[in-house]
Short mmCIF file of C-alpha atoms in Angstrom, two decimals:
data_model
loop_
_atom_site.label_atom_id
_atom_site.label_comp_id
_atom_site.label_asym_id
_atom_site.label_seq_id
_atom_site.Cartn_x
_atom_site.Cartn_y
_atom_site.Cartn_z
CA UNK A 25 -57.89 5.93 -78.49
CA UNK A 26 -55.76 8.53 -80.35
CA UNK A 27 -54.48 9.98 -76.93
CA UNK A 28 -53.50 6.46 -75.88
CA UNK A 29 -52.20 5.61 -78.70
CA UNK A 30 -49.71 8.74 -79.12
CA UNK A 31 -49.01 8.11 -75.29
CA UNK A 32 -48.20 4.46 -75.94
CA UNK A 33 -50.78 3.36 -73.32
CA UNK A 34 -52.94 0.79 -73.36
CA UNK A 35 -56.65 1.23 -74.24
CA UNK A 36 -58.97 1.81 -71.97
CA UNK A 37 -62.46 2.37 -71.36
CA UNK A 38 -61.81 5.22 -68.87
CA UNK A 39 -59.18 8.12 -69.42
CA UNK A 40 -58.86 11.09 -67.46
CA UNK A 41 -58.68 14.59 -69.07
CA UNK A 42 -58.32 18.21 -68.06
CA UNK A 43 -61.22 20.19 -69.90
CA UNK A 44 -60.39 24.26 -70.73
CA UNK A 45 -63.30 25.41 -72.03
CA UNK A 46 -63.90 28.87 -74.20
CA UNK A 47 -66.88 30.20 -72.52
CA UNK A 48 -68.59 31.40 -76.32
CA UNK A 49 -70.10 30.06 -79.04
CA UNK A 50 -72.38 31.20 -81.78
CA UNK A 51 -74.52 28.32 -82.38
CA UNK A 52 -77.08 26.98 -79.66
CA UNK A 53 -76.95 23.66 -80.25
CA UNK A 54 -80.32 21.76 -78.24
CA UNK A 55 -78.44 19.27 -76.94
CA UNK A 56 -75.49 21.08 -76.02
CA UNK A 57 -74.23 20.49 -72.26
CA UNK A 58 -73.34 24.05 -72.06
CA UNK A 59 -75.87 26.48 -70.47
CA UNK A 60 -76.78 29.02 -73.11
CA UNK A 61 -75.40 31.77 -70.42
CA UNK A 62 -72.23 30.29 -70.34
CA UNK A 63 -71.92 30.41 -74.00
CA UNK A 64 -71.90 34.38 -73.81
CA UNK A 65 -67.94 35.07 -73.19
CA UNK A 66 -68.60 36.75 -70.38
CA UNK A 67 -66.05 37.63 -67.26
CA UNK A 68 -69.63 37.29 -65.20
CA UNK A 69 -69.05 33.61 -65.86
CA UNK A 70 -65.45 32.72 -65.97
CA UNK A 71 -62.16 33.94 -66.63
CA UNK A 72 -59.84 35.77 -69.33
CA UNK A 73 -56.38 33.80 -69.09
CA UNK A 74 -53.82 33.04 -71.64
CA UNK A 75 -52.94 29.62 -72.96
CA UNK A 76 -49.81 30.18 -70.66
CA UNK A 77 -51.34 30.05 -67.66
CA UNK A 78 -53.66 27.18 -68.27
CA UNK A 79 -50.98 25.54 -68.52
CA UNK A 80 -49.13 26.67 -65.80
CA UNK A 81 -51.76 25.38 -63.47
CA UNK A 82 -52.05 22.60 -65.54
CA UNK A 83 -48.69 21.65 -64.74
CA UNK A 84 -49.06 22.23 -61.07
CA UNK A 85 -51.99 20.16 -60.34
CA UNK A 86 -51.42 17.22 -58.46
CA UNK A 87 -51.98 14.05 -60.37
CA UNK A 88 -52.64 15.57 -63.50
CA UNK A 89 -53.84 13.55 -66.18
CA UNK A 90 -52.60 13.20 -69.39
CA UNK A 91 -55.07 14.89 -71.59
CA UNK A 92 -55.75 17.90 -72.49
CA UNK A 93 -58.75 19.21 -73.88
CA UNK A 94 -59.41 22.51 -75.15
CA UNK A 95 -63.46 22.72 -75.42
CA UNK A 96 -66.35 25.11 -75.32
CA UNK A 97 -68.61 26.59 -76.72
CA UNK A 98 -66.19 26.90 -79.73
CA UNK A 99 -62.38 27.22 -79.55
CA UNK A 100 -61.96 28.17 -83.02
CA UNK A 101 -63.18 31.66 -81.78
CA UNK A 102 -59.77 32.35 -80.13
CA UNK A 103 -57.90 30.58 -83.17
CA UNK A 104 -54.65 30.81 -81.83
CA UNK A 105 -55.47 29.09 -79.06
CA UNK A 106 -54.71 25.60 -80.03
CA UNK A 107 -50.94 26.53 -81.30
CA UNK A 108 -50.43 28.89 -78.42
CA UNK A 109 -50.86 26.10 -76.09
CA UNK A 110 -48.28 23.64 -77.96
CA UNK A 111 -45.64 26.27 -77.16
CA UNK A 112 -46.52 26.48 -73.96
CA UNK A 113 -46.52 22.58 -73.29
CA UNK A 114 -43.23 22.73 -75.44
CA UNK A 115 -41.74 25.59 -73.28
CA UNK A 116 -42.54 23.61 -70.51
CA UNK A 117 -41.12 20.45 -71.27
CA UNK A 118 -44.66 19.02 -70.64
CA UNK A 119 -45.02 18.09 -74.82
CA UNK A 120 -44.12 14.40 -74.98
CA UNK A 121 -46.34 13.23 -71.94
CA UNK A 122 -49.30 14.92 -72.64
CA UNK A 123 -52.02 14.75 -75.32
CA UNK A 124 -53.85 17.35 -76.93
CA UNK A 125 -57.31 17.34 -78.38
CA UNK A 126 -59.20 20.48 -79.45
CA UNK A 127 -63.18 20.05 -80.33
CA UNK A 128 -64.20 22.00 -83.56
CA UNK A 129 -67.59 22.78 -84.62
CA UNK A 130 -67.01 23.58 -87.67
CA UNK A 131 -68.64 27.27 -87.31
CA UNK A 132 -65.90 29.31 -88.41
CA UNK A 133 -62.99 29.83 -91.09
CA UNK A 134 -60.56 31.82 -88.16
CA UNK A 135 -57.90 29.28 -88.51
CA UNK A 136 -57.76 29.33 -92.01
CA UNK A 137 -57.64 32.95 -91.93
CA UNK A 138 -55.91 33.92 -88.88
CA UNK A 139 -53.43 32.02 -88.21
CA UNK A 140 -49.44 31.94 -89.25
CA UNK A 141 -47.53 29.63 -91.75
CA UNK A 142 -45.81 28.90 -88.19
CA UNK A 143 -48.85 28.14 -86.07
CA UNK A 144 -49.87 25.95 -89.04
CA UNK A 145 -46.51 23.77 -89.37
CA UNK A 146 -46.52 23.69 -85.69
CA UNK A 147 -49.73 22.58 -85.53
CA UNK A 148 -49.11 19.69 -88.58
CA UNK A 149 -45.46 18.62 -86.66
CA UNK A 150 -46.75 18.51 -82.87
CA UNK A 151 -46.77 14.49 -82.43
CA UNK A 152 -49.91 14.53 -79.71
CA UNK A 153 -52.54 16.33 -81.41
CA UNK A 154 -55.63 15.74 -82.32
CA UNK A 155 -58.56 17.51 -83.19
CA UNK A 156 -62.20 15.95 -83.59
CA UNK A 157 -64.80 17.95 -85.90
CA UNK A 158 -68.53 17.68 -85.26
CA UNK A 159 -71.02 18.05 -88.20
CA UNK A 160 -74.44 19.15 -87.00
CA UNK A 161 -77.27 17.72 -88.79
CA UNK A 162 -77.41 15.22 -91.85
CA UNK A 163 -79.06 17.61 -94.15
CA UNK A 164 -80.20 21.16 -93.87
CA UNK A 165 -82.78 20.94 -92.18
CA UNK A 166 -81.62 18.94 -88.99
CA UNK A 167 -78.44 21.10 -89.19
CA UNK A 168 -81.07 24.12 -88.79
CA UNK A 169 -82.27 22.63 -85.97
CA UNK A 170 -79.35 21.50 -83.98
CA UNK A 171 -78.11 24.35 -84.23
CA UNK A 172 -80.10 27.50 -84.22
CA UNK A 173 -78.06 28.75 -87.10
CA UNK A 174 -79.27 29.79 -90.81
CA UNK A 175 -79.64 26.47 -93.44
CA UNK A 176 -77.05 27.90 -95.78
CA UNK A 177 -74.49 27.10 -92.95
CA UNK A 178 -74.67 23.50 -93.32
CA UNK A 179 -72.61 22.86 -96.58
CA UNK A 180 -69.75 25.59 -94.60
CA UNK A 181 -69.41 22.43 -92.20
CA UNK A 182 -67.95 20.23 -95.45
CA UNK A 183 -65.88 22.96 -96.95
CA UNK A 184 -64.33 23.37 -93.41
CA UNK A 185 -63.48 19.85 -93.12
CA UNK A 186 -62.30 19.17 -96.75
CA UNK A 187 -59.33 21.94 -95.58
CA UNK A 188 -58.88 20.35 -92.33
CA UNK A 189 -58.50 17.18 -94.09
CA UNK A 190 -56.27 18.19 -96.23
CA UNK A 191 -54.23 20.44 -93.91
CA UNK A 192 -52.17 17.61 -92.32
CA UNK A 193 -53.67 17.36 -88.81
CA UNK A 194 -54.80 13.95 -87.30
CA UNK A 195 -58.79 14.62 -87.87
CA UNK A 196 -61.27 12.87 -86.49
CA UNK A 197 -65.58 13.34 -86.47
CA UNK A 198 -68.36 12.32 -85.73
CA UNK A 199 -72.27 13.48 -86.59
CA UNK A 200 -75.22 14.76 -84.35
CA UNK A 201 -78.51 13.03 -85.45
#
């Protein structure tokens, strides 16, 4: 809905995406579509490109769809990743016909504390952008088991999203039970 909306499509049922994943995570999530050995970062398994050239073959693909999604694992392990590829959509002329969405986990603080004031008002000014966050677990204990990762983690998650709220973006979520 908020790709078809910023598109000015009409709302569907179906849409088509193109999904670039980041092959790593830290969490091991038991319902996660993801093999675990895929989660690992490693070359064995995929491929070390920039945002650049995702999106040159992006734009070369025949029929490409509209939609963009940068997935994983987690992409907020390459944290410039998200405002890399706006530039590169921009560069390309590619920015007001297709939508991006980035997934977030909520895992880590490397966009707070990596990126630039530039990458951030970027980031709050590109008109198709959004980013969904997922919360994993409704208390501590189902957060500890969704994920794998220690029960002190699970109040990070709302911390996280309290700046994301407040950062500008168009947020979205949704909750693993």
């Amino acid at each position: 809905d908020p790709a078809q909306r910023a598109l000015g499509g009409a709302s569907t049922n179906e849409l088509r995406a193109q999904v670039f994943q980041n092959g790593a995570c830290a969490w091991r999530c038991w319902y996660c579509y993801v093999p675990d050995a895929l989660l690992k970062g490693s070359p064995k398994h995929g491929e070390w490109v920039t945002p650049d050239e995702l999106i040159r073959r992006y734009e070369v693909e025949a029929g490409r769809p509209s939609v963009i999604d940068l997935s994983g694992g987690s992409p907020d392990l390459v944290p410039e990743w998200v405002p890399q590829t706006m530039r590169s959509l921009r560069e390309r002329g590619l920015e007001a016909g297709t939508y991006l969405w980035s997934d977030d986990n909520l895992s880590t603080d490397y966009i707070f504390e990596m990126l630039s004031e530039d990458d951030w008002a970027l980031m709050r000014s590109y008109p198709n952008y959004g980013r969904v966050c997922c919360f994993k677990g409704f208390d501590t204990e189902s957060f500890a088991f969704n994920t794998r990762a220690a029960e002190s983690d699970f109040a990070l998650q709302f911390s996280r999203m309290e700046r994301l709220l407040s950062s500008g973006l168009d947020i979205y979520a949704y909750v693993t039970l």
